[in-house]
PDB file of C-alpha atoms in Angstrom:
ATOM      1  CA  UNK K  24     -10.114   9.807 -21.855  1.00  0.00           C
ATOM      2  CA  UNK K  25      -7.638   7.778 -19.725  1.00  0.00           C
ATOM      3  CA  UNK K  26      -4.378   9.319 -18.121  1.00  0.00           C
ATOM      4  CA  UNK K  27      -1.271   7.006 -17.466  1.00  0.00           C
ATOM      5  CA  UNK K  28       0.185   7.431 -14.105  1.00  0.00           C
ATOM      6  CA  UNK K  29       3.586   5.440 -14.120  1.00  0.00           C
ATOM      7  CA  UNK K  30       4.417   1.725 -12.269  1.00  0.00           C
ATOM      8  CA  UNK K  31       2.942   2.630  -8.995  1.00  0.00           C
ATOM      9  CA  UNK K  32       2.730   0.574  -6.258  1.00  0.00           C
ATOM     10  CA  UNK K  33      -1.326   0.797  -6.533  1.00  0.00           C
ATOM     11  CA  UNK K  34      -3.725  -1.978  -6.265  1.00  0.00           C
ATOM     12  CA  UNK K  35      -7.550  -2.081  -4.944  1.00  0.00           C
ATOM     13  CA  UNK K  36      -8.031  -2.707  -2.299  1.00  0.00           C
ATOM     14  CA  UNK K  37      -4.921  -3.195  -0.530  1.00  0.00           C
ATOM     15  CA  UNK K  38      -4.766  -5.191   2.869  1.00  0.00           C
ATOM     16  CA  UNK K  39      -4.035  -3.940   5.714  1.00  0.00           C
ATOM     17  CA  UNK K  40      -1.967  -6.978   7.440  1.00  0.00           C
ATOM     18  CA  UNK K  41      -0.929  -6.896  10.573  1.00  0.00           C
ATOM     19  CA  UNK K  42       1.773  -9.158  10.845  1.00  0.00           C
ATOM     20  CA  UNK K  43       2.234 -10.528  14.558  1.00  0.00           C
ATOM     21  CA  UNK K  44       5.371 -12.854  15.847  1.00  0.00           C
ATOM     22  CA  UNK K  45       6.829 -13.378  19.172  1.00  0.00           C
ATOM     23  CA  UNK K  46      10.471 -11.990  19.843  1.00  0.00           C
ATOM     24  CA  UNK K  47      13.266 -13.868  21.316  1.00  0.00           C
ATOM     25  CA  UNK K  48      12.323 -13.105  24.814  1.00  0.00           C
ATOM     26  CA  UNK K  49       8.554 -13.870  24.329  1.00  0.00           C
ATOM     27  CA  UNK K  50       7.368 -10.249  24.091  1.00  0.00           C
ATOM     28  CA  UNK K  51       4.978  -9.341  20.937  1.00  0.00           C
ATOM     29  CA  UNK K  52       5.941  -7.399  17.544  1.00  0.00           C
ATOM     30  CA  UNK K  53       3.260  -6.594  14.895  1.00  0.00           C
ATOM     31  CA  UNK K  54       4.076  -4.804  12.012  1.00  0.00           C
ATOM     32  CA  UNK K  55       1.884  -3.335   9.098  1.00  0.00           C
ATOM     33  CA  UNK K  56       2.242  -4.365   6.070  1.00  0.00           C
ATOM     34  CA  UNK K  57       0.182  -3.786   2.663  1.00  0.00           C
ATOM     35  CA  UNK K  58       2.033  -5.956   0.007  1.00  0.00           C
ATOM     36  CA  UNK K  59       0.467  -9.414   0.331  1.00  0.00           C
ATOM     37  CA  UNK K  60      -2.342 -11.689  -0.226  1.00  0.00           C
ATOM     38  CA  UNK K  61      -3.605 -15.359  -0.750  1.00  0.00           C
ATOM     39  CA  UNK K  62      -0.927 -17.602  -3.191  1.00  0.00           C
ATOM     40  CA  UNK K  63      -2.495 -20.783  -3.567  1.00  0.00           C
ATOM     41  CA  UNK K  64      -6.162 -21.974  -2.063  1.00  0.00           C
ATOM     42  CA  UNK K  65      -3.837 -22.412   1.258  1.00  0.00           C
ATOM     43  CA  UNK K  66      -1.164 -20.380   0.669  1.00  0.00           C
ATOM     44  CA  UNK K  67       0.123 -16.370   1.621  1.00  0.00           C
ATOM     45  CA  UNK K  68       2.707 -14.417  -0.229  1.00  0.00           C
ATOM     46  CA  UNK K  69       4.032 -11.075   1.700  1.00  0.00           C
ATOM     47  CA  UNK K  70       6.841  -8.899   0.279  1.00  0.00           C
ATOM     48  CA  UNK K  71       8.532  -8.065   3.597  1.00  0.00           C
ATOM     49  CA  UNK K  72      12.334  -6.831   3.445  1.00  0.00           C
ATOM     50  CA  UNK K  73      15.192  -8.724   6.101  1.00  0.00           C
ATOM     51  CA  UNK K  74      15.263  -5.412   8.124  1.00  0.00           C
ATOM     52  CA  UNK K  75      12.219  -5.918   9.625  1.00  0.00           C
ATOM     53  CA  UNK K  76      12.013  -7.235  13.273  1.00  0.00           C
ATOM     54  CA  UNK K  77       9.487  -9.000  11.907  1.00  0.00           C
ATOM     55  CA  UNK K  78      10.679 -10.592   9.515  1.00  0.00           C
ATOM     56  CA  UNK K  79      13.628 -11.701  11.787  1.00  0.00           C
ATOM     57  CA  UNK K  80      11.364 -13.005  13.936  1.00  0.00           C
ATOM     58  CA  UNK K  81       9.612 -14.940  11.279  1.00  0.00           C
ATOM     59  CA  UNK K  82      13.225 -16.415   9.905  1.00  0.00           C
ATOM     60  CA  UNK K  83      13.720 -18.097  13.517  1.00  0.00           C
ATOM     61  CA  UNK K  84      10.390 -19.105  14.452  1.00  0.00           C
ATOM     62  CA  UNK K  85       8.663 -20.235  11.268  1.00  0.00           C
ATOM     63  CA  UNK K  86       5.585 -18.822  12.669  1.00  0.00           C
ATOM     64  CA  UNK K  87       3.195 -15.945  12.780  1.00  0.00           C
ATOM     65  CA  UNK K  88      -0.134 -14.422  12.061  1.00  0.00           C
ATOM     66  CA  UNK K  89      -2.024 -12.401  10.026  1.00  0.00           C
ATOM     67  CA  UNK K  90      -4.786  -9.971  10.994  1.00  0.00           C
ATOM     68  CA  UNK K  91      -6.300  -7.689   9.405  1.00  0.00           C
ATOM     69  CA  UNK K  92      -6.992  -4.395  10.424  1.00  0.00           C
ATOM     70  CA  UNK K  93     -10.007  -2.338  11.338  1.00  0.00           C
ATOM     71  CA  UNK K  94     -11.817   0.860  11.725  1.00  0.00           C
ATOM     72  CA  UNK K  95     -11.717   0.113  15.405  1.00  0.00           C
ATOM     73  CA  UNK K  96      -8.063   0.054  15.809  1.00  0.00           C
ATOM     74  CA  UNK K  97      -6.771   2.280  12.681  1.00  0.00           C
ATOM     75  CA  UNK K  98      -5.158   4.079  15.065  1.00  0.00           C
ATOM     76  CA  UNK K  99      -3.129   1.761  16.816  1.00  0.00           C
ATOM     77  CA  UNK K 100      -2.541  -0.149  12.889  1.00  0.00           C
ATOM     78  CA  UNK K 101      -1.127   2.800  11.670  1.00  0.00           C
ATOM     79  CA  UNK K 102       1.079   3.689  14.398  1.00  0.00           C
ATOM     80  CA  UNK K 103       2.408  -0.158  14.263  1.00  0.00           C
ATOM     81  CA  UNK K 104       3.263   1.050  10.845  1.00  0.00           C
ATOM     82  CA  UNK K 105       5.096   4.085  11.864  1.00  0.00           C
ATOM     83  CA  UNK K 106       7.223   2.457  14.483  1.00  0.00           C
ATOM     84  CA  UNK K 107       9.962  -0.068  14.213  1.00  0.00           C
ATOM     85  CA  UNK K 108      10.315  -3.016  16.199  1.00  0.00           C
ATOM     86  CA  UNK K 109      14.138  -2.485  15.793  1.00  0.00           C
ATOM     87  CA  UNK K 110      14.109   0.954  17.818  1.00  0.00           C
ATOM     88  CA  UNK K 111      10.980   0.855  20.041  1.00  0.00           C
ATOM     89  CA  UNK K 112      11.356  -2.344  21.806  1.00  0.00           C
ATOM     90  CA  UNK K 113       7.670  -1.675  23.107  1.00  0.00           C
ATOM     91  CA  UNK K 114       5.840  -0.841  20.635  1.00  0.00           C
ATOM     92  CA  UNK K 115       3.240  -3.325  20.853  1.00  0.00           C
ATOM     93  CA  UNK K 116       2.432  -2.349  24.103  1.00  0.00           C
ATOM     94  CA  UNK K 117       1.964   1.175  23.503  1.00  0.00           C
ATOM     95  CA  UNK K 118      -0.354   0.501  20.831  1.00  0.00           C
ATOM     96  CA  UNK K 119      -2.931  -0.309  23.126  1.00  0.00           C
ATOM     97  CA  UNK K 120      -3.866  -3.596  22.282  1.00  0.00           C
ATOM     98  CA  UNK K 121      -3.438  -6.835  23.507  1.00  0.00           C
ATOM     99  CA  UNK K 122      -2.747 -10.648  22.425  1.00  0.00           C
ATOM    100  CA  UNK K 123      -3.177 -14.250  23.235  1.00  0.00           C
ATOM    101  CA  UNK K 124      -1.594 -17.388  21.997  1.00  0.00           C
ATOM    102  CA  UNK K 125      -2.722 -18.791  18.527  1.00  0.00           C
ATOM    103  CA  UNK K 126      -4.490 -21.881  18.689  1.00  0.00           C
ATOM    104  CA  UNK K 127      -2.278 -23.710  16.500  1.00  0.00           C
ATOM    105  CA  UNK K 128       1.041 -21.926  15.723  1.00  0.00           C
ATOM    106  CA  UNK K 129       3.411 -20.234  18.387  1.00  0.00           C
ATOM    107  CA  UNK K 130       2.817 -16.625  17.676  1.00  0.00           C
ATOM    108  CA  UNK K 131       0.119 -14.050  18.742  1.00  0.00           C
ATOM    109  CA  UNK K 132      -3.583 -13.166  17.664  1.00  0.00           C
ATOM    110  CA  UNK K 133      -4.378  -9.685  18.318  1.00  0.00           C
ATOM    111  CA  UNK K 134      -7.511  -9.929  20.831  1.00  0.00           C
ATOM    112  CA  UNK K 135      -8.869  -6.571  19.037  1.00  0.00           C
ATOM    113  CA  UNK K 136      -8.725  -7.559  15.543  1.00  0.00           C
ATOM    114  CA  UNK K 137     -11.477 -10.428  14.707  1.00  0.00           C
ATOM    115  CA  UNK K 138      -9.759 -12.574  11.969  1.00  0.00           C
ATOM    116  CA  UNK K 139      -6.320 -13.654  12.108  1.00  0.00           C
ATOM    117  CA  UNK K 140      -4.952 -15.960   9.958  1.00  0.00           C
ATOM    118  CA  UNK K 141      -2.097 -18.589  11.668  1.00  0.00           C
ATOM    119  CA  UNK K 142       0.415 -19.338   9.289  1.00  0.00           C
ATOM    120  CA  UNK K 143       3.626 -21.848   8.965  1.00  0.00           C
ATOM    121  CA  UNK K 144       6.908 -20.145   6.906  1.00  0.00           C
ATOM    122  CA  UNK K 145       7.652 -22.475   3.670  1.00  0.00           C
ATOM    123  CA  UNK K 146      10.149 -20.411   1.852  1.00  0.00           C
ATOM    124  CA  UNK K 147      11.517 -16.446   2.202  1.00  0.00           C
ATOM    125  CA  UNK K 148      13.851 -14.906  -0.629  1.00  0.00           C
ATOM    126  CA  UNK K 149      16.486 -12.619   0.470  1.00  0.00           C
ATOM    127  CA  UNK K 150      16.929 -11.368  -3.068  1.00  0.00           C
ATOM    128  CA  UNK K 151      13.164 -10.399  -3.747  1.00  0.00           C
ATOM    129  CA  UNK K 152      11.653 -10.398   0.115  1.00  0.00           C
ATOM    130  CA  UNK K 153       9.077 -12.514  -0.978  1.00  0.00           C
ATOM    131  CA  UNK K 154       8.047 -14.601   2.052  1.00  0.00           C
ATOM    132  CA  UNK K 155       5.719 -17.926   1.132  1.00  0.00           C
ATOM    133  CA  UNK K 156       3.673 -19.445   3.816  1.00  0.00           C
ATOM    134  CA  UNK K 157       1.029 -21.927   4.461  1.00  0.00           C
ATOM    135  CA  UNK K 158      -2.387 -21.582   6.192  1.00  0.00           C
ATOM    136  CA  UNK K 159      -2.536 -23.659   9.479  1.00  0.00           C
ATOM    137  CA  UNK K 160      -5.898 -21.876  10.270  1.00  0.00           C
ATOM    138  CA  UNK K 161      -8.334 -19.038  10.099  1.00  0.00           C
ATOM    139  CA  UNK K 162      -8.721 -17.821  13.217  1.00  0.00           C
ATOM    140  CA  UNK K 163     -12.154 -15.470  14.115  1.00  0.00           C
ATOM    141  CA  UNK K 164     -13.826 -13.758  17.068  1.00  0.00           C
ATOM    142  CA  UNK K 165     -17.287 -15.935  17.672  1.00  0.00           C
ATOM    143  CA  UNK K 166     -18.929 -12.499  17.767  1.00  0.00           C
ATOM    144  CA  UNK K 167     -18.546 -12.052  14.123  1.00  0.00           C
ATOM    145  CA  UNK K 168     -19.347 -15.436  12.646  1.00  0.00           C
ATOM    146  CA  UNK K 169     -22.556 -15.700  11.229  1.00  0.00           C
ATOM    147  CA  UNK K 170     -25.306 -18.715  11.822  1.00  0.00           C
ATOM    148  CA  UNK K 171     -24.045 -20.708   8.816  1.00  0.00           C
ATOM    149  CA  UNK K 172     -20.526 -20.444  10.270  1.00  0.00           C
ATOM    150  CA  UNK K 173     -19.136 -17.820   7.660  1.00  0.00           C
ATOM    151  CA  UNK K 174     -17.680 -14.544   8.696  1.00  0.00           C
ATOM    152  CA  UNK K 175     -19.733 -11.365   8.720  1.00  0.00           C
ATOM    153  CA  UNK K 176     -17.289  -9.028   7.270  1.00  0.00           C
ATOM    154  CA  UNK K 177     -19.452  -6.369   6.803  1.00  0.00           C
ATOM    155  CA  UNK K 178     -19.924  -6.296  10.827  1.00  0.00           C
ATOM    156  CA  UNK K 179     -16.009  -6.751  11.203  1.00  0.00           C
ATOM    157  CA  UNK K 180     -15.227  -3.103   9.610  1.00  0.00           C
ATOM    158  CA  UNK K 181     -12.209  -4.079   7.980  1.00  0.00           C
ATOM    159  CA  UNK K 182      -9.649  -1.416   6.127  1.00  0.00           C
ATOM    160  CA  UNK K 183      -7.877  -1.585   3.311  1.00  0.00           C
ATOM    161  CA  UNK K 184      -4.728   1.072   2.204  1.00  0.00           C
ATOM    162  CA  UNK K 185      -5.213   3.889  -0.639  1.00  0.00           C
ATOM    163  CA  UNK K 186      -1.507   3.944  -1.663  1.00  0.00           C
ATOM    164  CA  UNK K 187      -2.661   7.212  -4.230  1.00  0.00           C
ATOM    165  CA  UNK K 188      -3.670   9.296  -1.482  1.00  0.00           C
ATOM    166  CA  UNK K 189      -2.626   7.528   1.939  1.00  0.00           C
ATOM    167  CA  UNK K 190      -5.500   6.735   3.403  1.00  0.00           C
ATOM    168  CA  UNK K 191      -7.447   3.709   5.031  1.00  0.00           C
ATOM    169  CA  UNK K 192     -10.506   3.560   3.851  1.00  0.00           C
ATOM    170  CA  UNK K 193     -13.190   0.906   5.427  1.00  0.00           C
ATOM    171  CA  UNK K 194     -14.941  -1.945   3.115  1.00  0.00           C
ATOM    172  CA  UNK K 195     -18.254  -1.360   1.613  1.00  0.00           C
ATOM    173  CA  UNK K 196     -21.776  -2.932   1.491  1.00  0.00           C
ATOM    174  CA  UNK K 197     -22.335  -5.733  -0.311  1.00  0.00           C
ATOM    175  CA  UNK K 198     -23.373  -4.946  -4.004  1.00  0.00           C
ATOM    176  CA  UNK K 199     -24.286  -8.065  -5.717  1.00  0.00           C
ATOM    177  CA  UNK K 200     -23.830 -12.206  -5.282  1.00  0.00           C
ATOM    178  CA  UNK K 201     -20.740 -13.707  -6.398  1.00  0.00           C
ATOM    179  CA  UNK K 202     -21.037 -16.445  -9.054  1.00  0.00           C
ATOM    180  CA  UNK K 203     -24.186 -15.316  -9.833  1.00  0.00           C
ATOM    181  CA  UNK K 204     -24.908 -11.589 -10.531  1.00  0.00           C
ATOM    182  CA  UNK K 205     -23.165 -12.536 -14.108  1.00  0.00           C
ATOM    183  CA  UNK K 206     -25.798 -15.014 -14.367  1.00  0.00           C
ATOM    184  CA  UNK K 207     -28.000 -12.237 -15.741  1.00  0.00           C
ATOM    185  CA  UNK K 208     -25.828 -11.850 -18.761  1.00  0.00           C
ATOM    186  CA  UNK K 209     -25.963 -15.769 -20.012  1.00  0.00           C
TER     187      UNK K 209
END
């Protein structure tokens, strides 16, 4: 027996993206955001309305990252969430963490959060808030890339967002090889 719950906003997992720009007088804004993910093998999509200080920023710089956030700092994540850019002109700060300069774009990394991807604006739709850009660079904390230069994401304790019941819940173990676990069935 199935039950049919409506159009939801629901999809598993869901990122947590931390969106990070620079204002207009060089202080940092993050927001949270959950609706987005990889377009094109070097491309992001993000639904992000015009009201967001964020995306403001984005409009006039044509830069910004893309981290994504962990069991480590859920707490500050969420609370970048909560608070708008538009009325706390702080916020950043009073989340506790900190940033540095991307290596290739003008915009922040978040020091605390090990991947950040540094991306370039190609297109943003006023009409449906759907905000194109491309992939500069993956960005990652030396601490959590592996031998064979991949990342160890099981180390990095990233979150994703239950929409259903509002909650971040942390990725699991590894359950089987990709491209190859469906091997079995051939």
């Amino acid at each position: 027996m199935r039950k049919s719950l409506g159009a939801k906003t629901m999809m598993y997992p869901m990122p947590v993206l931390m969106i990070a720009t620079y204002n207009e007088d060089g202080s940092v804004d993050v927001m949270n955001a959950a609706w987005g993910g990889i377009e094109t093998d070097n491309r992001i999509g993000m639904c992000l309305s015009d009201d967001h200080k964020t995306t403001k920023n984005i409009l006039r710089t044509k830069e910004f990252t893309v981290s994504f956030g962990t069991e480590s700092a859920v707490k500050a994540c969420d609370y970048l969430g909560l608070v708008s850019g538009n009325k706390v002109k702080d916020k950043f700060e009073k989340s506790g963490l900190t940033s540095s300069k991307a290596d290739k774009v003008n915009a922040p990394i978040i020091n605390e959060l090990p991947i950040a991807i540094e991306c370039k604006l190609v297109a943003y739709d006023e009409e449906t808030c759907h905000l194109v850009a491309d992939i500069v660079n993956i960005n990652v904390d030396d601490m959590y890339v592996k031998e064979d230069g991949k990342i160890d994401v099981e180390k990095v304790g990233i979150i994703t967002y239950d929409s259903s019941n509002h909650k971040y819940i942390k990725l699991g173990n590894i359950v089987a090889d990709a491209f190859k676990i469906g091997r079995e069935i051939k």
